[in-house]
Coordinates of C-alpha atoms in Angstrom, one line a residue:
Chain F
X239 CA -16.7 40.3 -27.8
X240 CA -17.6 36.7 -28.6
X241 CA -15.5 34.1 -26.5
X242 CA -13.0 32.1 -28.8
X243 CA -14.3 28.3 -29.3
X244 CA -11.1 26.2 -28.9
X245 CA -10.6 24.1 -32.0
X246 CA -11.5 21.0 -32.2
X247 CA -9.4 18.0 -31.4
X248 CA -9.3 14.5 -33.2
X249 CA -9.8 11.0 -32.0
X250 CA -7.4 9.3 -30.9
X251 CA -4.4 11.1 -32.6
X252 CA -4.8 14.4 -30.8
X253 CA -4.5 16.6 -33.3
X254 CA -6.2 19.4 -34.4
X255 CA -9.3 19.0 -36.7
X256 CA -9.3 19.9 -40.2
X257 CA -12.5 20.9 -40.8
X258 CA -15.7 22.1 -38.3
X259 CA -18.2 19.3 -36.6
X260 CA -20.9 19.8 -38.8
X261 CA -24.1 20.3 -36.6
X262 CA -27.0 19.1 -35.6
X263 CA -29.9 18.9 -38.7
X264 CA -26.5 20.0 -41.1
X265 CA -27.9 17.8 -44.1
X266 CA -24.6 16.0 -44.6
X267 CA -25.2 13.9 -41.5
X268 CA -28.2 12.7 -42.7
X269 CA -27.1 9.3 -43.4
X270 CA -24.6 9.1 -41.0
X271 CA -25.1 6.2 -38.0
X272 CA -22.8 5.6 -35.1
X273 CA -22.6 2.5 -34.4
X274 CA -22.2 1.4 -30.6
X275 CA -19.2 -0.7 -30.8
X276 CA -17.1 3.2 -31.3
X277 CA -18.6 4.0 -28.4
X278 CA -18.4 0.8 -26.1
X279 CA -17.6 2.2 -22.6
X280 CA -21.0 4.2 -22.8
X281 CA -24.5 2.4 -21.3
X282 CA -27.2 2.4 -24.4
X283 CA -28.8 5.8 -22.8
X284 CA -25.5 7.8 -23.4
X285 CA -24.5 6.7 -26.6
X286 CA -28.7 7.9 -27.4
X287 CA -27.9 10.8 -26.0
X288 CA -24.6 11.5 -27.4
X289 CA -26.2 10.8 -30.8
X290 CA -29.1 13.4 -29.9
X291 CA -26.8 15.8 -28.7
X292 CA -24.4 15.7 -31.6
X293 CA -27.4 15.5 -34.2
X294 CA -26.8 11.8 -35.6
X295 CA -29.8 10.1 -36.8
X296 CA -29.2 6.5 -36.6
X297 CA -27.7 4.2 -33.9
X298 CA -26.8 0.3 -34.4
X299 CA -27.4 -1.6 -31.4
X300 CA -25.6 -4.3 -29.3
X301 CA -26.8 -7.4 -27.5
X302 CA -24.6 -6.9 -24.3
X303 CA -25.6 -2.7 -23.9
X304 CA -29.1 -3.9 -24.2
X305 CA -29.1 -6.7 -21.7
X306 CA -27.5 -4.1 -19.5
X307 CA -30.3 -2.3 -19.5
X308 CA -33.0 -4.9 -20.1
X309 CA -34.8 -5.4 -23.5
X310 CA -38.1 -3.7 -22.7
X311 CA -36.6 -0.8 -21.5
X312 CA -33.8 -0.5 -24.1
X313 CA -36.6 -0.9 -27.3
X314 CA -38.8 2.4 -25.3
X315 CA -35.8 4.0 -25.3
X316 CA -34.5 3.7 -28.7
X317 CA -38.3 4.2 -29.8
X318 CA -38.1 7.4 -28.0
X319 CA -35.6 8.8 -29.1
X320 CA -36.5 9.1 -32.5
X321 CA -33.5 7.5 -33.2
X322 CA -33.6 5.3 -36.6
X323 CA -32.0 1.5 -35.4
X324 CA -29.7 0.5 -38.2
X325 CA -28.4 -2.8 -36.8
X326 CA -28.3 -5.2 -34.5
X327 CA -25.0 -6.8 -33.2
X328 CA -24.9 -9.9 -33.6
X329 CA -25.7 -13.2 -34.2
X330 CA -23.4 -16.4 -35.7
X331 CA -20.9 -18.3 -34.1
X332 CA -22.8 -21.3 -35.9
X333 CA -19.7 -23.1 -36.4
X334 CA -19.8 -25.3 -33.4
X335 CA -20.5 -29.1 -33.6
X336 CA -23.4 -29.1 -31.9
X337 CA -25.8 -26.4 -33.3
X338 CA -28.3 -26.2 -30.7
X339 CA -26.8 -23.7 -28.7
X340 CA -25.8 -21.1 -31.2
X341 CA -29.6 -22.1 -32.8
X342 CA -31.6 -20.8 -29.7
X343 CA -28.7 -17.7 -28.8
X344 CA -29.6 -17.0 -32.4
X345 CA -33.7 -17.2 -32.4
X346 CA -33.3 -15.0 -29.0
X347 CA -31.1 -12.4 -31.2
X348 CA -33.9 -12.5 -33.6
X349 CA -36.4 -12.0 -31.5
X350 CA -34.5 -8.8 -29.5
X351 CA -33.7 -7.1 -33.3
X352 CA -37.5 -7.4 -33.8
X353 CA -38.2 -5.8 -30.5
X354 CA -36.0 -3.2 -30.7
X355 CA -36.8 -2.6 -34.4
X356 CA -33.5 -3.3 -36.1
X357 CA -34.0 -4.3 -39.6
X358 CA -30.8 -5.9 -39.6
X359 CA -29.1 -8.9 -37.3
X360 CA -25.6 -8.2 -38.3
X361 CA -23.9 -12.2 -38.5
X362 CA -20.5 -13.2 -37.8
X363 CA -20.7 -16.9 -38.6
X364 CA -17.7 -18.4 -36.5
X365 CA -14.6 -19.6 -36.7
X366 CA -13.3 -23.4 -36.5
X367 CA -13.6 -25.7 -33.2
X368 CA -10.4 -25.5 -31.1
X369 CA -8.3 -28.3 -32.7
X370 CA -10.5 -28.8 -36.3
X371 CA -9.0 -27.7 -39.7
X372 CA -12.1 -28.9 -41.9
X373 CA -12.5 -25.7 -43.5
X374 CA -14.9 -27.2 -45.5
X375 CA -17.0 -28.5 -42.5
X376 CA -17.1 -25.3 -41.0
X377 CA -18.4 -23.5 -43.7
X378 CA -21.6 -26.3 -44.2
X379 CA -22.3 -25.9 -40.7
X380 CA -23.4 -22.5 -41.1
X381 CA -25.3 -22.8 -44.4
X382 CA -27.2 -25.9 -42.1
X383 CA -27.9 -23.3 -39.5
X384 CA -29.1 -20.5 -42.0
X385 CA -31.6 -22.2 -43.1
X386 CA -33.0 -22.7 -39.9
X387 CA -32.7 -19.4 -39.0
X388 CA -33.8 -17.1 -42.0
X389 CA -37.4 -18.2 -42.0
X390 CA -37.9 -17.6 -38.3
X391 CA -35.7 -14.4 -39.0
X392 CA -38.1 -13.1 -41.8
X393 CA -41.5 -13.9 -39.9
X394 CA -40.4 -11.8 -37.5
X395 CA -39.4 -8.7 -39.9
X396 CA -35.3 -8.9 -39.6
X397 CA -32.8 -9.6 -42.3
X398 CA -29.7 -11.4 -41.3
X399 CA -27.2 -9.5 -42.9
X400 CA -23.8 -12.0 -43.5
X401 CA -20.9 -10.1 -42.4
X402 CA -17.4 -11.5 -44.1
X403 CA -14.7 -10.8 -41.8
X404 CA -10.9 -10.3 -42.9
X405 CA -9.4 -13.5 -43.6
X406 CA -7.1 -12.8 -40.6
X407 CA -10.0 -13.9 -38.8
X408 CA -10.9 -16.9 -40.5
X409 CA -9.5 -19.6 -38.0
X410 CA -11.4 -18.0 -34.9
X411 CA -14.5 -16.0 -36.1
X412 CA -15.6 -16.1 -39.0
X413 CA -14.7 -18.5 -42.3
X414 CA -16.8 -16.7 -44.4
X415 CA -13.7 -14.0 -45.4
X416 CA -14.7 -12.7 -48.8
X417 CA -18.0 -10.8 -50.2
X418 CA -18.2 -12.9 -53.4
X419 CA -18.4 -16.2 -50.3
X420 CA -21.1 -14.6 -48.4
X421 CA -23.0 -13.8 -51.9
X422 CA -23.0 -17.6 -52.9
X423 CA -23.8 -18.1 -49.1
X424 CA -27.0 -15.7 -48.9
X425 CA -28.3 -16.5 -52.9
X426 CA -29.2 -19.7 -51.5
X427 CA -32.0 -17.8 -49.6
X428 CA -34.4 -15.4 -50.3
X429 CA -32.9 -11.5 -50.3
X430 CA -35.6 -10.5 -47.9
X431 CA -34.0 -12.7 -45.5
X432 CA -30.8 -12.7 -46.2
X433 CA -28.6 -10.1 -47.1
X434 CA -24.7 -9.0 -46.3
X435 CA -23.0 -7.2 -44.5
X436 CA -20.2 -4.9 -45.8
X437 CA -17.7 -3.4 -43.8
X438 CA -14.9 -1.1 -45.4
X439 CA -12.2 -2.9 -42.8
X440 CA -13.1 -6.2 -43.8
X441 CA -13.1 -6.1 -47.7
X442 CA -11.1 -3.1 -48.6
X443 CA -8.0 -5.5 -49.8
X444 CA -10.2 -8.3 -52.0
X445 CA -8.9 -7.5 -55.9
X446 CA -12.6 -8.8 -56.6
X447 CA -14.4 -6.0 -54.0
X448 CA -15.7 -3.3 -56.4
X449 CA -17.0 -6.3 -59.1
X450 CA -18.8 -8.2 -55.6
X451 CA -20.4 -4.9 -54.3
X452 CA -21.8 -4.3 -57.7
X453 CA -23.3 -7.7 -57.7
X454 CA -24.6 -7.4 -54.3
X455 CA -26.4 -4.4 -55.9
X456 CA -27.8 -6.1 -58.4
X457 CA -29.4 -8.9 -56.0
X458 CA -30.9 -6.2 -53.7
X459 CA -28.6 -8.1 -50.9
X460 CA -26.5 -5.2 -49.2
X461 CA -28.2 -5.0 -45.9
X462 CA -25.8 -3.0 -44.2
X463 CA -22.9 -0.7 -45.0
X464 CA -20.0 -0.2 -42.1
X465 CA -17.0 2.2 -42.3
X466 CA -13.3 2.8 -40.5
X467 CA -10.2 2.7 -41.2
X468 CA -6.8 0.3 -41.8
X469 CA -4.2 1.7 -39.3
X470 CA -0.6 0.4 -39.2
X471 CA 1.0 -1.3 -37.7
X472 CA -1.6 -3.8 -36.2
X473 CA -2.0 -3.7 -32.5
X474 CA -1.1 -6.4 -30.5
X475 CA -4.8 -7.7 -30.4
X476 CA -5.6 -7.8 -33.8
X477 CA -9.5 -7.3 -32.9
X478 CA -8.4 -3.7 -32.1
X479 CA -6.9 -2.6 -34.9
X480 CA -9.6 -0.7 -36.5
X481 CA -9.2 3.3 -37.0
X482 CA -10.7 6.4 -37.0
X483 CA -11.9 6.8 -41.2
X484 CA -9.3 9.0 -42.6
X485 CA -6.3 7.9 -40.4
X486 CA -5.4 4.5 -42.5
X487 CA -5.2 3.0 -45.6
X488 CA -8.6 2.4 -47.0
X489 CA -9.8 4.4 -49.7
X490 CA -13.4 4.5 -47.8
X491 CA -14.9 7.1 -50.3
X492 CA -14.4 5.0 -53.2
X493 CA -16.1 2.2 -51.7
X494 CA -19.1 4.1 -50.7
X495 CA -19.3 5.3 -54.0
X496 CA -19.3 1.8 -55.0
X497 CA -21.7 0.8 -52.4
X498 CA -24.3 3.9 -53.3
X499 CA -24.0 3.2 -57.1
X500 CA -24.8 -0.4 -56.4
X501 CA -28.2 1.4 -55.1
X502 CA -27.7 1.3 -51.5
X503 CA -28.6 4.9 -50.1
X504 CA -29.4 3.7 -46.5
X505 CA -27.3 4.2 -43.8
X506 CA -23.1 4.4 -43.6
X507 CA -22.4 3.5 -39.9
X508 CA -19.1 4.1 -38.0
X509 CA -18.1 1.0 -36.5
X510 CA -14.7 1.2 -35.0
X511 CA -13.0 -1.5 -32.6
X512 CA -9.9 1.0 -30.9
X513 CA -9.1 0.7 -27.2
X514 CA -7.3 4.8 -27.6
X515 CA -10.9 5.4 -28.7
X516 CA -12.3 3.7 -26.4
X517 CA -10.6 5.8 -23.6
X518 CA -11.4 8.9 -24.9
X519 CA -14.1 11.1 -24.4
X520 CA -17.2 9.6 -26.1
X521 CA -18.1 13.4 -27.5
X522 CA -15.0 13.4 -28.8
X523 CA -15.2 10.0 -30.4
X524 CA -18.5 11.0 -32.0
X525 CA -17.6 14.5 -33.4
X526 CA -14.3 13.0 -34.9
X527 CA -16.1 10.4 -36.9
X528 CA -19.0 13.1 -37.8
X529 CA -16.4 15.4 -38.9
X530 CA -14.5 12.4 -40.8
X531 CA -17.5 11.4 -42.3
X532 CA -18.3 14.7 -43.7
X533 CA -14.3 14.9 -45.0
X534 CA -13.7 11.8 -45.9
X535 CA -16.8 9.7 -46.7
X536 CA -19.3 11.5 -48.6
Chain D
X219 CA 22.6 -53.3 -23.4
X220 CA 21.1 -50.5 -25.3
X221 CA 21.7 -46.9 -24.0
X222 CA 17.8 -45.9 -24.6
X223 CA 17.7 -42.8 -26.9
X224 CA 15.7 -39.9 -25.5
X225 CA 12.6 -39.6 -26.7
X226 CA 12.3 -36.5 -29.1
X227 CA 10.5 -33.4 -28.2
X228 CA 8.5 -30.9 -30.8
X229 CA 9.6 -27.2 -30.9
X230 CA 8.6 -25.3 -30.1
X231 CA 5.7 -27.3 -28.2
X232 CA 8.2 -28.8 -26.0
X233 CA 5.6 -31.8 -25.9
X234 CA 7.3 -35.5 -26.7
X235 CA 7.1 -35.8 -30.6
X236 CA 3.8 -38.4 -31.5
X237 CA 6.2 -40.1 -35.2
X238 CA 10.0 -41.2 -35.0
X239 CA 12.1 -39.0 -36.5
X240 CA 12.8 -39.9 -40.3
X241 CA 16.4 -40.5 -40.9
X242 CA 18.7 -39.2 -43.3
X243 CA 18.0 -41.3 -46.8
X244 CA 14.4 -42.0 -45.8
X245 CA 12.2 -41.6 -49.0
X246 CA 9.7 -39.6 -47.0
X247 CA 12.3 -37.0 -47.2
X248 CA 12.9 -36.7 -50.9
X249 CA 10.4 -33.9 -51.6
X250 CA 11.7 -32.0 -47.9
X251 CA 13.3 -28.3 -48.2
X252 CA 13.6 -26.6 -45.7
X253 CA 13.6 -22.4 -46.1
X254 CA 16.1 -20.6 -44.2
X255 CA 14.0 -18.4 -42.7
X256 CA 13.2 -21.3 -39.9
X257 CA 16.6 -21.5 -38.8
X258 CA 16.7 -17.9 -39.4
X259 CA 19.7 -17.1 -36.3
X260 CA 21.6 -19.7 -38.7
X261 CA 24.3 -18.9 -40.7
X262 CA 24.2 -20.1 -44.6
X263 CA 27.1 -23.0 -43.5
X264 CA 24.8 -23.8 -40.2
X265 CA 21.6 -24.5 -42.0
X266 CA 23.6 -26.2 -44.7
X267 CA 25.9 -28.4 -41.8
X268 CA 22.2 -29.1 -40.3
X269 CA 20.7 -30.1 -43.6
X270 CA 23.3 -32.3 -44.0
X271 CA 23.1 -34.2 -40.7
X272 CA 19.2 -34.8 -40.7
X273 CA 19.2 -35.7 -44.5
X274 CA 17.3 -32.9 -45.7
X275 CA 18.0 -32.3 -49.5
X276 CA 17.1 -29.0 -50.5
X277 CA 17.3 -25.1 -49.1
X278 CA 15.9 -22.2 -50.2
X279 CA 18.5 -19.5 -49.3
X280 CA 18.2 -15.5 -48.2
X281 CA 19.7 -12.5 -49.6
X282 CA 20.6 -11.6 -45.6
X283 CA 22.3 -14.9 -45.1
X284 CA 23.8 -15.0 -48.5
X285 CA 25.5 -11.5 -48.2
X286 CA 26.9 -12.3 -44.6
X287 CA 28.8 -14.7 -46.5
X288 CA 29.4 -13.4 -50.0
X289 CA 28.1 -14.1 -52.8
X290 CA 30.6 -16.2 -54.5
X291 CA 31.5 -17.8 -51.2
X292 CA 27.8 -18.4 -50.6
X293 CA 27.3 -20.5 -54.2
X294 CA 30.4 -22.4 -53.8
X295 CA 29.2 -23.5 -50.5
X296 CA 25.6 -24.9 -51.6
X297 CA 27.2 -26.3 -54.9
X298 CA 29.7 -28.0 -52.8
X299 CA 27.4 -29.2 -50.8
X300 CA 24.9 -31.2 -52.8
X301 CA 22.0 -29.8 -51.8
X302 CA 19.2 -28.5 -54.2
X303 CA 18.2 -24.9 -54.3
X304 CA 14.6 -24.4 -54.1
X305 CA 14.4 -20.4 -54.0
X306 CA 15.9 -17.3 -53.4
X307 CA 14.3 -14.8 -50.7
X308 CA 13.3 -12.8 -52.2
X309 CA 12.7 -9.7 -54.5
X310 CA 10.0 -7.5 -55.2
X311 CA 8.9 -4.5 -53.0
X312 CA 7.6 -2.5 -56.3
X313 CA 5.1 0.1 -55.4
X314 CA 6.7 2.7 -54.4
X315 CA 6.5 6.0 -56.6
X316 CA 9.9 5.9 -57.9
X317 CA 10.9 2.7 -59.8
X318 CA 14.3 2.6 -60.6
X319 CA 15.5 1.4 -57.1
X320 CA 13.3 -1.2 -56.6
X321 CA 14.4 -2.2 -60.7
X322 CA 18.0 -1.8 -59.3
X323 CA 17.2 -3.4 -56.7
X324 CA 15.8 -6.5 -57.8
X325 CA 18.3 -7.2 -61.1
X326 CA 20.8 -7.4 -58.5
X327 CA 18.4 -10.1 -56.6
X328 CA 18.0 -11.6 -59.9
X329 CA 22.0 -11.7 -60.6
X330 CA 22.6 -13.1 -57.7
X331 CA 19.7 -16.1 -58.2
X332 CA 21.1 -17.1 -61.1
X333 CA 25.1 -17.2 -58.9
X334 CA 23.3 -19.6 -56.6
X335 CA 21.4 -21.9 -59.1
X336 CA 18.6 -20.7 -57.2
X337 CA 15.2 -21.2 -60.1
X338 CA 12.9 -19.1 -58.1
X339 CA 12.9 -15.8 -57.1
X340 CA 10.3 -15.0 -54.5
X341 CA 8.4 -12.5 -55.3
X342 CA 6.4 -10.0 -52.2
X343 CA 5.5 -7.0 -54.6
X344 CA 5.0 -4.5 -51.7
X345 CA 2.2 -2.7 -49.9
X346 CA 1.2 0.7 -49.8
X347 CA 3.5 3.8 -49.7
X348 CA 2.9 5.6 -45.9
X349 CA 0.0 7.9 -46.1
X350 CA -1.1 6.1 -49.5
X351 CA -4.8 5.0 -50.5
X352 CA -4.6 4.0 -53.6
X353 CA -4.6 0.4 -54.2
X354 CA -5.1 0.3 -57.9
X355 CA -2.9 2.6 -58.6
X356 CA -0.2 0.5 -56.6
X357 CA -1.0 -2.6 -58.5
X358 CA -0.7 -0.9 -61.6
X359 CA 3.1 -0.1 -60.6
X360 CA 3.7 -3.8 -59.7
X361 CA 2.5 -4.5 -63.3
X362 CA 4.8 -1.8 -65.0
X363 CA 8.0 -3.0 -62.9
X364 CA 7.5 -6.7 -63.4
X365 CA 7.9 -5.8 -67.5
X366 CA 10.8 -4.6 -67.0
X367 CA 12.2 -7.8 -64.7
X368 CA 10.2 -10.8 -66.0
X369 CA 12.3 -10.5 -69.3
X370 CA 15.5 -9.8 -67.3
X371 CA 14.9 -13.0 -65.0
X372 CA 14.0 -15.5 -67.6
X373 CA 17.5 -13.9 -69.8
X374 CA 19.2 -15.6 -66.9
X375 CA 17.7 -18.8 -66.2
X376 CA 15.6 -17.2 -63.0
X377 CA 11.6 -17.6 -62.5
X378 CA 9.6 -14.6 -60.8
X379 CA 7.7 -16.2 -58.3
X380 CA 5.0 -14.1 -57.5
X381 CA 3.6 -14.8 -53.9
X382 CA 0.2 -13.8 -52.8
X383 CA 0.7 -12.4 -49.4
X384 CA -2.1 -12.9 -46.5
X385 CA -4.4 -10.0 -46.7
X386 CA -3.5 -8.4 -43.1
X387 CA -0.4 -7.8 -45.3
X388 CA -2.3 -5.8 -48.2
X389 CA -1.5 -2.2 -46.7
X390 CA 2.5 -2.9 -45.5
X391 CA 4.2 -5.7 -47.5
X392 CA 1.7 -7.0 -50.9
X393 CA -1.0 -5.3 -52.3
X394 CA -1.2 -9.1 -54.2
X395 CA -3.6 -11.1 -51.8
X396 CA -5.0 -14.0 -53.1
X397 CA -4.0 -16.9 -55.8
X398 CA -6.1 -15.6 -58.5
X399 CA -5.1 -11.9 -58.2
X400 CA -1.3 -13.2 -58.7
X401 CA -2.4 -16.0 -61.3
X402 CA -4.2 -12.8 -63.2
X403 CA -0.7 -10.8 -62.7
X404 CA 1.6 -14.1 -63.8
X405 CA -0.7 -14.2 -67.2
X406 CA 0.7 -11.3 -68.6
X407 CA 4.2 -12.6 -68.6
X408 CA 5.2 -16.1 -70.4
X409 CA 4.9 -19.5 -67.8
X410 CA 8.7 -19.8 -67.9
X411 CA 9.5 -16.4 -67.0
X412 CA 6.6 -15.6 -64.0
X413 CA 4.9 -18.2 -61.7
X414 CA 3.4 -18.0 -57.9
X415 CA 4.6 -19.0 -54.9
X416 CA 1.8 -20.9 -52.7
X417 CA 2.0 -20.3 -48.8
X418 CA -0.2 -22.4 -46.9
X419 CA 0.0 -19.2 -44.4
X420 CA -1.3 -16.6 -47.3
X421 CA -4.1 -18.9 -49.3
X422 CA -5.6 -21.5 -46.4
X423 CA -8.2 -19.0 -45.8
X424 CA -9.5 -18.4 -49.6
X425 CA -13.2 -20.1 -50.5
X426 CA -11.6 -20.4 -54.0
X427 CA -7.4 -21.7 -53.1
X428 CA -8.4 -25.5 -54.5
X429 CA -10.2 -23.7 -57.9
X430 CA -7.1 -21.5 -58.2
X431 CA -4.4 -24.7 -57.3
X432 CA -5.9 -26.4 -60.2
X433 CA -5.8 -22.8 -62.6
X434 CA -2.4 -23.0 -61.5
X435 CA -1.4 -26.0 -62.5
X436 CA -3.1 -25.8 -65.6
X437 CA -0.9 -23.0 -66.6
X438 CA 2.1 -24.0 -65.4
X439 CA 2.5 -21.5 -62.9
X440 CA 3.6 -23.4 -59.6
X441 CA 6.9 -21.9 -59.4
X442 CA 7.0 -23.2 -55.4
X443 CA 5.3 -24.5 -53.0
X444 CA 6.0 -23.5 -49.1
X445 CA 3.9 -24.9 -46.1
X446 CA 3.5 -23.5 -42.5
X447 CA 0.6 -23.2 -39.9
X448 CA -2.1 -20.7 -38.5
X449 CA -2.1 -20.8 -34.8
X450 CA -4.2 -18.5 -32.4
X451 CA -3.8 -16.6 -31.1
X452 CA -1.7 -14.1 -33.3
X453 CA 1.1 -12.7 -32.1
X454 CA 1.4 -9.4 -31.4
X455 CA 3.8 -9.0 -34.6
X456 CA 1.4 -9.9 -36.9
X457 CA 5.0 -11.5 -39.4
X458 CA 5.9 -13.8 -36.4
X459 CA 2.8 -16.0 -36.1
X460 CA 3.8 -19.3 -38.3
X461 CA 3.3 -22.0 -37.0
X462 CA 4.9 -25.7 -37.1
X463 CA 3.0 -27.5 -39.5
X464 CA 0.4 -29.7 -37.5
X465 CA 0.1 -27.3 -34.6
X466 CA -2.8 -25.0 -36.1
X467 CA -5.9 -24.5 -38.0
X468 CA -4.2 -25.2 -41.7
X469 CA -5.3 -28.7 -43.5
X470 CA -1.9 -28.8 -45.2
X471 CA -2.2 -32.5 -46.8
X472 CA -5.1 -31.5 -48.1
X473 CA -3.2 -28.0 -49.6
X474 CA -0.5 -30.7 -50.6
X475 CA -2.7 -33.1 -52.6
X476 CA -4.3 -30.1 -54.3
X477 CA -0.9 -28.6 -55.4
X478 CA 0.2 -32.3 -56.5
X479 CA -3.1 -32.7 -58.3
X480 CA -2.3 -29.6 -60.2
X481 CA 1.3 -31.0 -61.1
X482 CA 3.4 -29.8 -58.7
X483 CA 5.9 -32.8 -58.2
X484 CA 8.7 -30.5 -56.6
X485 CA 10.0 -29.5 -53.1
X486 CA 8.1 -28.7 -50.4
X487 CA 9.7 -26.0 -48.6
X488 CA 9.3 -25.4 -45.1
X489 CA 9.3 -21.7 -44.1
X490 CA 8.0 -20.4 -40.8
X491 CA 8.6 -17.1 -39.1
X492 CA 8.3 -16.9 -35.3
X493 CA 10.4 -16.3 -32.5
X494 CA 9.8 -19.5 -30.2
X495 CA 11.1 -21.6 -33.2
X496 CA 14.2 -19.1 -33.6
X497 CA 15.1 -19.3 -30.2
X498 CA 15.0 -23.2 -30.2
X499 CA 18.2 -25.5 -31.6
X500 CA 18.1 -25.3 -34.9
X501 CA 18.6 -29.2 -35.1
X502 CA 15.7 -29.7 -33.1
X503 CA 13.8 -27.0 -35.5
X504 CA 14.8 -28.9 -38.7
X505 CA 14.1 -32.4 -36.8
X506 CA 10.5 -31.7 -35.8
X507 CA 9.4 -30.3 -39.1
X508 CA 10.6 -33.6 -40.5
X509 CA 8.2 -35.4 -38.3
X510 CA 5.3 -32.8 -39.2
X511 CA 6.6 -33.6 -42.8
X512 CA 6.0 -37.0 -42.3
X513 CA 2.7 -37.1 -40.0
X514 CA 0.9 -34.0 -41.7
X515 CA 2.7 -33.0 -44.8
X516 CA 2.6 -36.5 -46.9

């Protein structure tokens, strides 16, 4: 008599899944990458081994779960592992009046994404100075500091890949908000070196977002392709608000088909910012988003 | 001997205001409205006594604070007292499934416009229904319900003033995020009959508000133009965040000279929603964004 396997249980609502974790080598997971941002509370070695365990393929990186564990050792492990790096998270912040700083944080973010063999250095460009509203300013700031920063990107084998970030972020992280923007933004550099980030939470709402992904097709510029979800209402830190794909508002199938027809067939990561995810289980976490990337992205 | 006059403090800052405050008949106040949603706790005949004491010349008026009153008791009050009506808050909410009470709905809005002399009817066309991803589809329904109403409103003397709301709205209260996507909507409907609303709050953000300002005015489309401010960090209801003008991230002359470039010689309404400015005297509300009118709207 075989023992009964408790159904499976979502992340965060609690309920009961809807269809079965697909396992590990199960083809459909083949392109599927966690990215560890969903999994924040865990070091780099157990979000490797939660990804071994659970059979996903592909992990994107972060700068702080690295240093944790020192660069050297973090780029053995990840190489290792077998594990493919998809990204690297992140550089920017180049709004700043004095771009020295964010110039050398960024050439030692370039230099760890070429250790660690991320193809990708995932860039959120920064929002205005406390106090500025030159909008304007801002945004030449960063096209200054790009094109410092995609050559010595490029020697060294990693793309910068220009992330827009919802608009709601525009005053404090970011005032590159649409895909169309950080188009114009990366054609003025070569697409080797400079491509875009696109992530389902940030772009879902732009009228112009099917027309955009197609032209970032065109250009060979889509360097990286993020999923989760719009929940409602927003949380009282808006940085939190992202879901669990298949719990919100965003039609994320349609924009992957839009993403794939564009020609990207790389990777579709599972970045999710969610303090109820965060405090669950991180199995949990990463069988939810397989099983909701098998239901509700491919 | 002069009794010295207090100096004047900013709300809802508290800080000692930096201009004098302009004075009932000054010609810096010519173009001021004030919306009544920043005196919302005021009654219509508050915000109409307060308008009257600090010279302000114009009001756009809400459907809450008109039907506490009455209609009829409502128009003969801002006819009586001089002021202009800038706009009518507001109308729209089209997207759900079922049409006909939203049309219902919004002809009565519409009637009761055109009672209070009010030119403009705002226009917030609704997010998506709960559980719903299907954004085209939703701005499709927009489209259908605004045939039906456009030729209503114009029968009775009343513009649609379609307003582009901020994209953290996009899934809850307007699948219409940016100026172009509501100039695009506007140019299906004759100039007289459907125009935008511009909210500094909604387009500050967009790489392509001043091209759009311009498309605007072009086609006659500025039906009204409403200024606020972005402050960080956001509140933790996302609708309360407004800030007094001068106390964020928001260049709102240069928002202003762009609107004027584009034609727009008309009020310039006032309308802020958040709860440290509702809880404040209303005089000392309406008296400091005179100032801000003066030192960062002109």
């Amino acid at each position: 008599m075989n023992t009964p396997v408790p159904a499976p249980v979502d992340v965060p609502t609690g309920r009961a899944a809807t269809v079965p974790t697909p396992r590990p080598g199960d083809p459909r997971l083949a392109r599927f990458a966690l990215n560890q941002a969903t999994v924040r509370p865990s070091t780099l070695l157990q979000a490797v081994d939660g990804c071994l365990r659970a059979g996903v393929p592909a992990l994107g990186l972060w700068r702080e779960h690295v240093a944790d564990l020192g660069l050297d050792k973090a780029a053995a492990l990840v190489r290792r592992s077998g594990l493919r790096v998809t990204s690297y998270c992140r550089g920017g912040f180049l709004t700043g009046h004095d771009p020295a700083p964010a110039l050398d944080d960024n050439r030692r973010a370039i230099d760890e994404a070429a250790a660690l063999g991320a193809p990708v250095l995932v860039m959120v460009v920064g929002g205005l100075p406390p106090g500025d509203r030159d909008l304007p300013g801002a945004r030449d700031r960063v096209t200054d500091a790009l094109a410092v920063l995609a050559p010595y990107a490029a020697e060294r084998g990693v793309r910068l890949g220009l992330e827009p970030l919802h608009p709601m972020f525009c005053a404090d992280r970011a005032v590159l908000s649409t895909l169309g923007q950080a188009l114009d933004l990366a054609e003025e550099f070569p697409a080797h070196a400079v491509g875009v980030t696109i992530d389902t939470y940030h772009v879902w709402w732009d009228p112009e977002v099917e027309m955009q992904i197609a032209r970032a097709g065109r250009g060979g510029r889509i360097a990286l392709f993020q999923v989760c979800d719009w929940v409602l209402p927003l949380p009282s830190d808006a940085l939190l608000g992202r879901g669990m794909v298949g719990d919100g508002h965003i039609d994320v199938r349609s924009l992957r088909e839009a993403v794939e027809a564009a020609g990207h067939t790389g990777d579709i990561e599972v970045e999710i910012f969610n303090a109820d995810i965060w405090a669950a289980d991180p199995d949990d976490v990463i069988a939810t988003a397989a099983r909701r990337h098998v239901e509700h992205v491919l």
